[in-house]
mmCIF file of C-alpha atoms in Angstrom:
data_model
loop_
_atom_site.group_PDB
_atom_site.id
_atom_site.type_symbol
_atom_site.label_atom_id
_atom_site.label_comp_id
_atom_site.label_asym_id
_atom_site.label_seq_id
_atom_site.Cartn_x
_atom_site.Cartn_y
_atom_site.Cartn_z
ATOM 1 C CA MET T 1 -67.478 59.087 -2.143
ATOM 2 C CA ASN T 2 -65.173 58.352 -5.034
ATOM 3 C CA ALA T 3 -65.335 54.559 -4.969
ATOM 4 C CA LEU T 4 -63.787 54.481 -8.440
ATOM 5 C CA CYS T 5 -60.423 55.598 -7.062
ATOM 6 C CA ARG T 6 -59.654 52.798 -4.608
ATOM 7 C CA SER T 7 -60.174 49.077 -3.986
ATOM 8 C CA ALA T 8 -63.578 48.963 -2.399
ATOM 9 C CA LEU T 9 -66.930 47.302 -1.906
ATOM 10 C CA VAL T 10 -69.612 49.927 -2.407
ATOM 11 C CA LEU T 11 -73.234 49.631 -1.307
ATOM 12 C CA GLY T 12 -75.526 52.420 -2.520
ATOM 13 C CA VAL T 13 -79.100 52.772 -1.325
ATOM 14 C CA ALA T 14 -81.034 55.603 -2.993
ATOM 15 C CA ALA T 15 -84.593 56.780 -2.338
ATOM 16 C CA GLY T 16 -85.977 59.043 -5.077
ATOM 17 C CA LEU T 17 -88.598 61.439 -3.781
ATOM 18 C CA GLY T 18 -89.198 63.808 -6.678
ATOM 19 C CA LEU T 19 -89.228 64.728 -10.329
ATOM 20 C CA ALA T 20 -86.279 64.289 -12.687
ATOM 21 C CA SER T 21 -87.197 63.991 -16.331
ATOM 22 C CA SER T 22 -86.317 66.682 -18.842
ATOM 23 C CA GLU T 23 -88.204 64.648 -21.440
ATOM 24 C CA ALA T 24 -91.330 64.698 -19.244
ATOM 25 C CA ARG T 25 -91.251 68.420 -18.625
ATOM 26 C CA ALA T 26 -94.691 69.783 -17.798
ATOM 27 C CA ASP T 27 -96.145 72.766 -19.636
ATOM 28 C CA LYS T 28 -99.272 74.707 -18.687
ATOM 29 C CA GLY T 29 -100.140 75.506 -22.315
ATOM 30 C CA TYR T 30 -100.258 79.310 -21.966
ATOM 31 C CA TYR T 31 -97.365 81.771 -22.086
ATOM 32 C CA PRO T 32 -95.433 83.089 -20.388
ATOM 33 C CA ASN T 33 -95.465 80.483 -17.622
ATOM 34 C CA VAL T 34 -93.142 78.971 -15.057
ATOM 35 C CA GLY T 35 -92.395 75.339 -14.250
ATOM 36 C CA MET T 36 -90.204 73.160 -12.088
ATOM 37 C CA ASP T 37 -88.755 69.641 -12.260
ATOM 38 C CA TYR T 38 -86.905 68.040 -9.386
ATOM 39 C CA SER T 39 -85.484 64.729 -8.207
ATOM 40 C CA ALA T 40 -84.505 63.784 -4.659
ATOM 41 C CA VAL T 41 -82.205 60.872 -3.933
ATOM 42 C CA LEU T 42 -81.125 59.580 -0.535
ATOM 43 C CA GLN T 43 -78.030 57.423 -0.831
ATOM 44 C CA TYR T 44 -75.811 55.338 1.423
ATOM 45 C CA ASP T 45 -72.338 54.231 0.319
ATOM 46 C CA TYR T 46 -70.069 51.736 2.031
ATOM 47 C CA SER T 47 -66.533 51.005 0.890
ATOM 48 C CA ARG T 48 -63.858 48.655 2.126
ATOM 49 C CA ALA T 49 -60.327 49.064 0.870
ATOM 50 C CA GLU T 50 -58.620 45.806 -0.173
ATOM 51 C CA GLY T 51 -55.198 44.777 -1.369
ATOM 52 C CA ASP T 52 -51.644 44.972 -0.093
ATOM 53 C CA GLY T 53 -51.591 48.751 -0.170
ATOM 54 C CA ALA T 54 -54.728 49.189 1.948
ATOM 55 C CA THR T 55 -54.248 50.652 5.430
ATOM 56 C CA ALA T 56 -56.557 50.832 8.442
ATOM 57 C CA PRO T 57 -59.230 51.977 8.781
ATOM 58 C CA ARG T 58 -60.420 50.134 5.677
ATOM 59 C CA ASN T 59 -64.138 50.965 5.948
ATOM 60 C CA THR T 60 -65.651 54.238 4.712
ATOM 61 C CA THR T 61 -69.355 55.141 4.788
ATOM 62 C CA ASP T 62 -71.305 58.090 3.420
ATOM 63 C CA PHE T 63 -75.017 58.801 3.860
ATOM 64 C CA TYR T 64 -76.211 61.833 1.921
ATOM 65 C CA PRO T 65 -78.942 63.434 -0.219
ATOM 66 C CA ASP T 66 -78.715 64.350 -3.891
ATOM 67 C CA ILE T 67 -81.484 66.770 -4.843
ATOM 68 C CA GLN T 68 -81.605 68.151 -8.391
ATOM 69 C CA SER T 69 -84.005 70.905 -9.407
ATOM 70 C CA SER T 70 -84.728 72.724 -12.666
ATOM 71 C CA PHE T 71 -86.765 75.927 -12.829
ATOM 72 C CA TYR T 72 -88.152 77.280 -16.122
ATOM 73 C CA VAL T 73 -89.572 80.559 -17.340
ATOM 74 C CA ARG T 74 -91.196 79.757 -20.690
ATOM 75 C CA PHE T 75 -91.985 82.498 -23.165
ATOM 76 C CA SER T 76 -93.284 80.023 -25.795
ATOM 77 C CA PRO T 77 -93.136 76.240 -26.344
ATOM 78 C CA ASN T 78 -89.630 76.686 -27.814
ATOM 79 C CA ASP T 79 -88.284 79.671 -25.904
ATOM 80 C CA GLN T 80 -87.251 79.583 -22.237
ATOM 81 C CA VAL T 81 -84.788 80.434 -19.460
ATOM 82 C CA ARG T 82 -83.624 77.543 -17.276
ATOM 83 C CA LEU T 83 -81.942 77.353 -13.868
ATOM 84 C CA SER T 84 -80.695 73.920 -12.703
ATOM 85 C CA THR T 85 -79.278 73.302 -9.237
ATOM 86 C CA GLU T 86 -78.007 70.327 -7.262
ATOM 87 C CA LEU T 87 -77.753 69.821 -3.493
ATOM 88 C CA ASN T 88 -75.259 67.109 -2.547
ATOM 89 C CA PRO T 89 -71.810 66.585 -0.968
ATOM 90 C CA ILE T 90 -69.233 68.903 -2.506
ATOM 91 C CA ASN T 91 -66.274 66.590 -1.823
ATOM 92 C CA PRO T 92 -65.953 62.824 -1.303
ATOM 93 C CA PRO T 93 -65.234 61.561 2.235
ATOM 94 C CA ALA T 94 -61.681 60.805 3.271
ATOM 95 C CA ASN T 95 -60.632 57.183 3.699
ATOM 96 C CA GLY T 96 -61.984 55.845 6.965
ATOM 97 C CA ASP T 97 -64.687 58.522 7.343
ATOM 98 C CA LYS T 98 -68.152 57.569 8.540
ATOM 99 C CA ARG T 99 -70.090 60.565 7.275
ATOM 100 C CA THR T 100 -73.781 61.392 7.560
ATOM 101 C CA PHE T 101 -75.117 64.405 5.641
ATOM 102 C CA GLY T 102 -71.630 65.894 5.655
ATOM 103 C CA ASP T 103 -70.147 68.596 3.412
ATOM 104 C CA ILE T 104 -73.546 69.333 1.818
ATOM 105 C CA GLY T 105 -73.678 72.300 -0.531
ATOM 106 C CA LEU T 106 -75.783 73.731 -3.355
ATOM 107 C CA VAL T 107 -74.224 74.173 -6.802
ATOM 108 C CA ILE T 108 -75.625 75.777 -9.953
ATOM 109 C CA ASN T 109 -75.256 73.396 -12.896
ATOM 110 C CA GLU T 110 -77.077 75.447 -15.549
ATOM 111 C CA LEU T 111 -78.381 78.965 -16.015
ATOM 112 C CA ASN T 112 -79.107 79.621 -19.663
ATOM 113 C CA TYR T 113 -81.437 80.842 -22.370
ATOM 114 C CA TYR T 114 -82.740 78.156 -24.750
ATOM 115 C CA LYS T 115 -84.285 78.728 -28.195
ATOM 116 C CA LEU T 116 -85.603 76.065 -30.576
ATOM 117 C CA THR T 117 -86.783 76.551 -34.170
ATOM 118 C CA GLN T 118 -87.687 74.159 -36.962
ATOM 119 C CA HIS T 119 -84.034 73.672 -37.905
ATOM 120 C CA THR T 120 -81.929 75.229 -35.140
ATOM 121 C CA GLN T 121 -81.249 75.004 -31.423
ATOM 122 C CA LEU T 122 -79.414 77.631 -29.364
ATOM 123 C CA GLN T 123 -78.288 77.806 -25.725
ATOM 124 C CA VAL T 124 -76.408 80.707 -24.135
ATOM 125 C CA GLY T 125 -75.181 80.886 -20.547
ATOM 126 C CA LYS T 126 -73.964 78.248 -18.103
ATOM 127 C CA LEU T 127 -74.583 74.879 -19.708
ATOM 128 C CA GLN T 128 -73.723 71.235 -20.350
ATOM 129 C CA VAL T 129 -71.586 70.655 -23.447
ATOM 130 C CA PRO T 130 -73.436 67.995 -25.536
ATOM 131 C CA PHE T 131 -70.570 65.619 -26.315
ATOM 132 C CA GLY T 132 -70.463 61.812 -26.106
ATOM 133 C CA ARG T 133 -73.224 59.378 -25.176
ATOM 134 C CA ALA T 134 -71.812 56.663 -22.894
ATOM 135 C CA MET T 135 -72.293 58.701 -19.711
ATOM 136 C CA ASP T 136 -76.048 58.851 -20.331
ATOM 137 C CA ALA T 137 -76.912 55.940 -22.636
ATOM 138 C CA ALA T 138 -74.908 53.084 -21.056
ATOM 139 C CA PRO T 139 -76.879 51.210 -18.365
ATOM 140 C CA GLY T 140 -75.765 51.015 -14.745
ATOM 141 C CA LEU T 141 -74.686 53.392 -11.980
ATOM 142 C CA TYR T 142 -70.940 53.856 -12.462
ATOM 143 C CA THR T 143 -70.129 54.402 -16.153
ATOM 144 C CA ASN T 144 -70.934 58.120 -16.037
ATOM 145 C CA ASP T 145 -68.182 58.643 -13.441
ATOM 146 C CA PHE T 146 -65.684 56.425 -15.254
ATOM 147 C CA VAL T 147 -65.940 58.439 -18.502
ATOM 148 C CA SER T 148 -66.369 61.838 -16.837
ATOM 149 C CA THR T 149 -63.270 63.160 -18.651
ATOM 150 C CA TYR T 150 -65.422 64.085 -21.654
ATOM 151 C CA ASP T 151 -68.608 64.885 -19.729
ATOM 152 C CA LEU T 152 -68.336 68.674 -19.458
ATOM 153 C CA GLY T 153 -70.954 70.392 -17.321
ATOM 154 C CA GLY T 154 -71.105 73.849 -15.794
ATOM 155 C CA MET T 155 -69.310 75.604 -18.675
ATOM 156 C CA LEU T 156 -69.930 79.237 -19.641
ATOM 157 C CA GLY T 157 -70.595 79.736 -23.335
ATOM 158 C CA ALA T 158 -72.987 78.897 -26.143
ATOM 159 C CA THR T 159 -74.128 75.842 -28.106
ATOM 160 C CA TYR T 160 -75.664 75.982 -31.574
ATOM 161 C CA ALA T 161 -77.072 73.087 -33.596
ATOM 162 C CA TYR T 162 -78.593 72.910 -37.081
ATOM 163 C CA ARG T 163 -80.811 70.002 -38.171
ATOM 164 C CA TRP T 164 -81.313 68.856 -41.756
ATOM 165 C CA PHE T 165 -83.602 66.065 -42.957
ATOM 166 C CA GLY T 166 -83.515 64.239 -46.278
ATOM 167 C CA GLN T 167 -85.829 61.510 -47.543
ATOM 168 C CA LYS T 168 -82.891 59.202 -48.203
ATOM 169 C CA ALA T 169 -80.267 60.442 -45.735
ATOM 170 C CA GLY T 170 -82.432 60.842 -42.652
ATOM 171 C CA MET T 171 -81.766 63.413 -39.916
ATOM 172 C CA VAL T 172 -78.326 65.022 -39.675
ATOM 173 C CA GLN T 173 -77.563 67.531 -36.928
ATOM 174 C CA GLY T 174 -74.325 69.476 -36.717
ATOM 175 C CA GLY T 175 -73.324 71.257 -33.528
ATOM 176 C CA LEU T 176 -70.844 73.995 -32.598
ATOM 177 C CA ASN T 177 -70.034 74.684 -28.938
ATOM 178 C CA LEU T 178 -67.854 77.517 -27.605
ATOM 179 C CA TYR T 179 -67.146 77.672 -23.872
ATOM 180 C CA THR T 180 -64.806 78.289 -20.958
ATOM 181 C CA ALA T 181 -64.691 77.034 -17.378
ATOM 182 C CA ASP T 182 -66.862 78.955 -14.927
ATOM 183 C CA THR T 183 -64.849 80.996 -12.421
ATOM 184 C CA THR T 184 -67.651 83.449 -11.572
ATOM 185 C CA GLU T 185 -69.772 83.494 -8.419
ATOM 186 C CA LEU T 186 -71.930 80.834 -10.087
ATOM 187 C CA SER T 187 -69.122 78.314 -9.479
ATOM 188 C CA ARG T 188 -69.263 78.825 -5.717
ATOM 189 C CA PRO T 189 -70.955 76.199 -3.498
ATOM 190 C CA PHE T 190 -73.821 77.753 -1.565
ATOM 191 C CA LEU T 191 -75.251 76.851 1.869
ATOM 192 C CA ARG T 192 -71.720 76.043 3.071
ATOM 193 C CA SER T 193 -68.324 77.686 3.252
ATOM 194 C CA GLY T 194 -66.138 77.573 0.177
ATOM 195 C CA GLY T 195 -64.871 79.824 -2.555
ATOM 196 C CA ARG T 196 -65.479 79.923 -6.254
ATOM 197 C CA ALA T 197 -63.259 78.216 -8.802
ATOM 198 C CA GLN T 198 -60.065 80.119 -9.614
ATOM 199 C CA ARG T 199 -58.080 80.621 -12.796
ATOM 200 C CA SER T 200 -55.025 79.442 -10.854
ATOM 201 C CA ASP T 201 -56.664 76.011 -10.434
ATOM 202 C CA GLY T 202 -55.694 75.229 -14.024
ATOM 203 C CA GLY T 203 -57.182 72.310 -15.902
ATOM 204 C CA PRO T 204 -59.064 71.969 -19.204
ATOM 205 C CA ALA T 205 -60.846 75.058 -20.603
ATOM 206 C CA ASN T 206 -59.835 77.196 -17.596
ATOM 207 C CA THR T 207 -58.346 80.155 -19.471
ATOM 208 C CA GLY T 208 -60.905 82.890 -18.896
ATOM 209 C CA LYS T 209 -61.419 83.137 -22.654
ATOM 210 C CA LEU T 210 -64.077 81.708 -24.939
ATOM 211 C CA ASP T 211 -61.433 79.651 -26.743
ATOM 212 C CA SER T 212 -62.382 76.026 -26.031
ATOM 213 C CA TYR T 213 -64.722 74.354 -28.498
ATOM 214 C CA ALA T 214 -66.454 71.147 -29.518
ATOM 215 C CA LEU T 215 -67.853 70.078 -32.883
ATOM 216 C CA THR T 216 -70.426 67.278 -33.151
ATOM 217 C CA VAL T 217 -72.408 65.506 -35.861
ATOM 218 C CA ASN T 218 -75.439 63.355 -34.996
ATOM 219 C CA TRP T 219 -77.055 61.165 -37.645
ATOM 220 C CA ASN T 220 -80.266 59.196 -37.075
ATOM 221 C CA SER T 221 -83.696 58.401 -38.547
ATOM 222 C CA ILE T 222 -81.981 56.845 -41.576
ATOM 223 C CA PRO T 223 -84.753 55.279 -43.697
ATOM 224 C CA ALA T 224 -82.749 52.111 -44.357
ATOM 225 C CA LEU T 225 -81.835 51.785 -40.646
ATOM 226 C CA PRO T 226 -84.391 53.928 -38.798
ATOM 227 C CA TYR T 227 -83.307 52.849 -35.310
ATOM 228 C CA LEU T 228 -79.571 53.455 -35.747
ATOM 229 C CA GLU T 229 -78.094 56.506 -34.002
ATOM 230 C CA LEU T 230 -74.563 57.718 -34.829
ATOM 231 C CA GLN T 231 -72.428 60.463 -33.316
ATOM 232 C CA ALA T 232 -68.956 61.821 -34.039
ATOM 233 C CA GLY T 233 -67.276 64.681 -32.211
ATOM 234 C CA TYR T 234 -64.067 66.646 -31.836
ATOM 235 C CA MET T 235 -63.245 68.719 -28.749
ATOM 236 C CA ARG T 236 -60.319 70.996 -27.879
ATOM 237 C CA ASN T 237 -60.079 72.306 -24.327
ATOM 238 C CA ARG T 238 -57.429 74.978 -23.953
ATOM 239 C CA ALA T 239 -55.005 74.343 -21.110
ATOM 240 C CA GLY T 240 -55.153 76.432 -17.978
ATOM 241 C CA VAL T 241 -52.262 77.214 -15.668
ATOM 242 C CA ALA T 242 -49.873 74.294 -15.160
ATOM 243 C CA GLN T 243 -50.000 72.737 -11.694
ATOM 244 C CA PRO T 244 -46.808 71.859 -9.799
ATOM 245 C CA ASP T 245 -47.981 68.316 -8.989
ATOM 246 C CA THR T 246 -48.934 67.352 -12.564
ATOM 247 C CA GLY T 247 -46.172 68.786 -14.760
ATOM 248 C CA PRO T 248 -46.419 70.829 -17.984
ATOM 249 C CA ALA T 249 -49.850 71.769 -19.329
ATOM 250 C CA ASP T 250 -51.128 71.282 -22.863
ATOM 251 C CA ASP T 251 -54.487 71.467 -24.630
ATOM 252 C CA GLU T 252 -56.798 68.520 -24.008
ATOM 253 C CA VAL T 253 -57.984 67.145 -27.370
ATOM 254 C CA ILE T 254 -60.763 64.544 -27.539
ATOM 255 C CA SER T 255 -62.200 62.667 -30.513
ATOM 256 C CA VAL T 256 -65.270 60.475 -30.043
ATOM 257 C CA VAL T 257 -67.407 58.177 -32.208
ATOM 258 C CA SER T 258 -70.434 56.179 -31.070
ATOM 259 C CA ALA T 259 -73.199 53.998 -32.452
ATOM 260 C CA ARG T 260 -76.452 52.934 -30.783
ATOM 261 C CA TYR T 261 -79.161 50.707 -32.231
ATOM 262 C CA ILE T 262 -82.672 49.940 -30.981
ATOM 263 C CA TRP T 263 -84.041 46.547 -32.072
ATOM 264 C CA ALA T 264 -87.563 45.362 -31.274
ATOM 265 C CA PRO T 265 -89.480 42.457 -32.830
ATOM 266 C CA GLU T 266 -92.602 43.565 -34.638
ATOM 267 C CA SER T 267 -94.748 41.304 -32.474
ATOM 268 C CA SER T 268 -93.829 43.257 -29.323
ATOM 269 C CA ALA T 269 -94.026 46.760 -30.762
ATOM 270 C CA ASP T 270 -97.804 47.002 -31.155
ATOM 271 C CA LEU T 271 -99.970 48.893 -28.664
ATOM 272 C CA ASP T 272 -101.613 45.768 -27.240
ATOM 273 C CA SER T 273 -98.260 44.177 -26.320
ATOM 274 C CA THR T 274 -97.084 47.412 -24.747
ATOM 275 C CA LEU T 275 -100.233 47.762 -22.630
ATOM 276 C CA ARG T 276 -99.926 44.132 -21.523
ATOM 277 C CA GLY T 277 -96.356 44.728 -20.378
ATOM 278 C CA ARG T 278 -94.820 42.490 -23.058
ATOM 279 C CA TYR T 279 -92.821 45.071 -24.975
ATOM 280 C CA LEU T 280 -89.263 43.918 -25.764
ATOM 281 C CA ASP T 281 -86.273 45.727 -27.194
ATOM 282 C CA VAL T 282 -82.517 45.210 -27.275
ATOM 283 C CA VAL T 283 -80.244 48.278 -27.402
ATOM 284 C CA PRO T 284 -76.494 47.801 -28.024
ATOM 285 C CA LEU T 285 -74.111 50.765 -27.721
ATOM 286 C CA VAL T 286 -70.435 51.191 -28.579
ATOM 287 C CA GLU T 287 -68.387 54.359 -28.029
ATOM 288 C CA TYR T 288 -64.699 55.073 -28.543
ATOM 289 C CA ALA T 289 -62.933 58.191 -27.248
ATOM 290 C CA ASP T 290 -59.324 59.141 -27.936
ATOM 291 C CA VAL T 291 -57.976 61.700 -25.429
ATOM 292 C CA GLN T 292 -54.716 63.566 -25.826
ATOM 293 C CA ASN T 293 -53.367 65.275 -22.694
ATOM 294 C CA GLU T 294 -56.228 64.217 -20.409
ATOM 295 C CA GLY T 295 -56.794 66.793 -17.695
ATOM 296 C CA ALA T 296 -54.722 69.269 -19.775
ATOM 297 C CA VAL T 297 -51.584 67.444 -18.591
ATOM 298 C CA ALA T 298 -48.991 67.097 -21.362
ATOM 299 C CA GLY T 299 -48.384 63.475 -22.372
ATOM 300 C CA ASN T 300 -51.295 62.048 -20.371
ATOM 301 C CA ASP T 301 -52.844 60.341 -23.408
ATOM 302 C CA THR T 302 -55.732 57.942 -22.798
ATOM 303 C CA ARG T 303 -58.303 55.939 -24.758
ATOM 304 C CA TYR T 304 -61.766 54.776 -23.699
ATOM 305 C CA LEU T 305 -63.853 52.017 -25.252
ATOM 306 C CA THR T 306 -67.357 51.504 -23.861
ATOM 307 C CA THR T 307 -69.607 48.653 -25.009
ATOM 308 C CA SER T 308 -73.017 47.950 -23.512
ATOM 309 C CA VAL T 309 -76.330 46.264 -24.156
ATOM 310 C CA THR T 310 -79.684 47.101 -22.616
ATOM 311 C CA VAL T 311 -82.711 44.794 -22.717
ATOM 312 C CA ASP T 312 -86.177 46.167 -21.930
ATOM 313 C CA TYR T 313 -88.961 43.674 -21.294
ATOM 314 C CA GLY T 314 -92.216 45.029 -19.977
ATOM 315 C CA ARG T 315 -91.463 46.683 -16.660
ATOM 316 C CA TRP T 316 -87.991 45.127 -16.459
ATOM 317 C CA VAL T 317 -84.716 46.487 -17.791
ATOM 318 C CA PHE T 318 -81.402 44.598 -17.803
ATOM 319 C CA GLY T 319 -78.010 45.975 -18.741
ATOM 320 C CA ALA T 320 -74.358 44.996 -19.140
ATOM 321 C CA THR T 321 -71.529 47.505 -19.623
ATOM 322 C CA ARG T 322 -67.770 47.223 -20.120
ATOM 323 C CA THR T 323 -65.427 50.221 -20.334
ATOM 324 C CA ASP T 324 -61.704 49.809 -21.030
ATOM 325 C CA LYS T 325 -59.256 52.647 -20.489
ATOM 326 C CA ARG T 326 -55.686 52.765 -21.736
ATOM 327 C CA ARG T 327 -53.400 55.289 -20.050
ATOM 328 C CA PRO T 328 -49.674 55.964 -19.548
ATOM 329 C CA TRP T 329 -47.847 53.192 -17.720
ATOM 330 C CA GLY T 330 -47.458 53.553 -13.958
ATOM 331 C CA PRO T 331 -45.293 51.493 -11.572
ATOM 332 C CA GLY T 332 -47.386 48.702 -10.090
ATOM 333 C CA ALA T 333 -50.421 49.895 -12.047
ATOM 334 C CA GLY T 334 -49.684 48.936 -15.642
ATOM 335 C CA ARG T 335 -51.512 50.932 -18.290
ATOM 336 C CA HIS T 336 -54.956 49.305 -18.360
ATOM 337 C CA ASP T 337 -58.027 50.306 -16.310
ATOM 338 C CA TYR T 338 -61.496 48.838 -16.740
ATOM 339 C CA LEU T 339 -65.051 48.828 -15.400
ATOM 340 C CA ASN T 340 -67.491 45.903 -15.659
ATOM 341 C CA GLU T 341 -71.098 46.398 -14.625
ATOM 342 C CA LEU T 342 -74.298 44.335 -14.633
ATOM 343 C CA SER T 343 -77.568 46.063 -13.784
ATOM 344 C CA MET T 344 -81.280 45.399 -13.557
ATOM 345 C CA GLY T 345 -84.275 47.595 -12.873
ATOM 346 C CA TYR T 346 -87.997 47.271 -12.347
ATOM 347 C CA ARG T 347 -90.583 49.951 -13.068
ATOM 348 C CA VAL T 348 -92.938 49.694 -10.101
ATOM 349 C CA THR T 349 -95.107 52.428 -11.616
ATOM 350 C CA GLY T 350 -94.653 54.921 -14.426
ATOM 351 C CA GLN T 351 -92.750 57.119 -11.993
ATOM 352 C CA LEU T 352 -91.187 54.731 -9.462
ATOM 353 C CA THR T 353 -88.227 52.501 -10.416
ATOM 354 C CA MET T 354 -85.986 50.138 -8.459
ATOM 355 C CA ALA T 355 -82.489 49.339 -9.753
ATOM 356 C CA LEU T 356 -79.616 47.082 -8.699
ATOM 357 C CA SER T 357 -76.097 47.232 -10.089
ATOM 358 C CA VAL T 358 -73.015 45.091 -9.394
ATOM 359 C CA GLY T 359 -69.596 45.400 -10.942
ATOM 360 C CA SER T 360 -65.827 45.241 -10.709
ATOM 361 C CA GLN T 361 -63.099 47.600 -11.774
ATOM 362 C CA ALA T 362 -59.385 48.249 -11.858
ATOM 363 C CA GLN T 363 -58.111 51.799 -11.671
ATOM 364 C CA GLY T 364 -54.579 52.970 -11.055
ATOM 365 C CA GLY T 365 -53.496 49.448 -10.145
ATOM 366 C CA GLN T 366 -56.196 48.937 -7.497
ATOM 367 C CA ASP T 367 -59.181 46.625 -7.818
ATOM 368 C CA SER T 368 -62.726 47.247 -6.625
ATOM 369 C CA ASN T 369 -65.999 45.397 -6.296
ATOM 370 C CA LEU T 370 -69.098 47.567 -6.649
ATOM 371 C CA VAL T 371 -72.702 47.076 -5.568
ATOM 372 C CA GLY T 372 -75.431 49.706 -5.760
ATOM 373 C CA PHE T 373 -79.156 49.879 -5.174
ATOM 374 C CA ALA T 374 -81.402 52.779 -6.176
ATOM 375 C CA LEU T 375 -85.056 53.614 -5.696
ATOM 376 C CA THR T 376 -86.103 56.553 -7.860
ATOM 377 C CA TYR T 377 -89.329 58.504 -8.283
ATOM 378 C CA GLU T 378 -89.711 60.682 -11.389
ATOM 379 C CA GLY T 379 -92.286 63.032 -12.758
ATOM 380 C CA ALA T 380 -92.965 66.653 -13.708
ATOM 381 C CA HIS T 381 -95.391 69.475 -13.047
#
């Protein structure tokens, strides 16, 4: 359900039944070996359209699973092949639908070879383009969808990064990413009817050539400010075929800068405080993205500004996020969209977490109120 595209009240209930942490990836210690991570979420969404433009039926519900799995063949600690899949609804429900486990399909998000050395990192295959941080680092349930314009997954290509460390400068990592949209059989939804993506669909990076690219620089571990993390990036997605309902096509060009800082008082950072559940940190984040020709539509220039703060205290985590979007003026819609979100979570165990998120947004001239609840279990083996 795309609750971000209409005036709605959304209630999400998610039950996590599996494993979902790439950072907690298990390793048997001998090579070659195989491994698997997975996460299973059961979610219920309810939306009610509001405002003068809303028509009956106003209520829409969707009850569905979201199961993500990653399979690994490891040749060494730093050398592996990865396959990542996701089982969930392929399309959002139509307005007024009351859907239960509808339109479920399996998609392949990643299938790539990964190599890590002391200074370099390489991925080749179907992959996620590492660009921007708000979609992952901002707290809450809805920001990742709101800034999805520069969250590119399922691309075919290669990413290369080189890390350099200096005693005074800290860690600097530069990245080069070359890619194109996937129109092979890997783009097809499985376990349901449906075809693969087509070149005629148009859109960003859908040219059939390895001619879209992204450049990134990450800077962290600075001795003077060891908990400051900076990123800057430039992305150019070559335009695909123009679509009759959107007008002329042009390359989508995105520039992004972000800063994230982790602050913790010394009194809470020792082992005893952590074991007693008294650890405290405060993590502010700010990210700005300038987008020319969003969606590869000529003249559709937008800007995103995301600010957030996350507070961890023991087993609790609290977050507040605001994203502002400026876009071309539309009749009755102005030129300003936004998303506000407050969230809280509780770590029941090291693997089980409960989270609640409430928010409000305006998008395309329509307002929404958002509420979500999630219960997630994580782990690895």
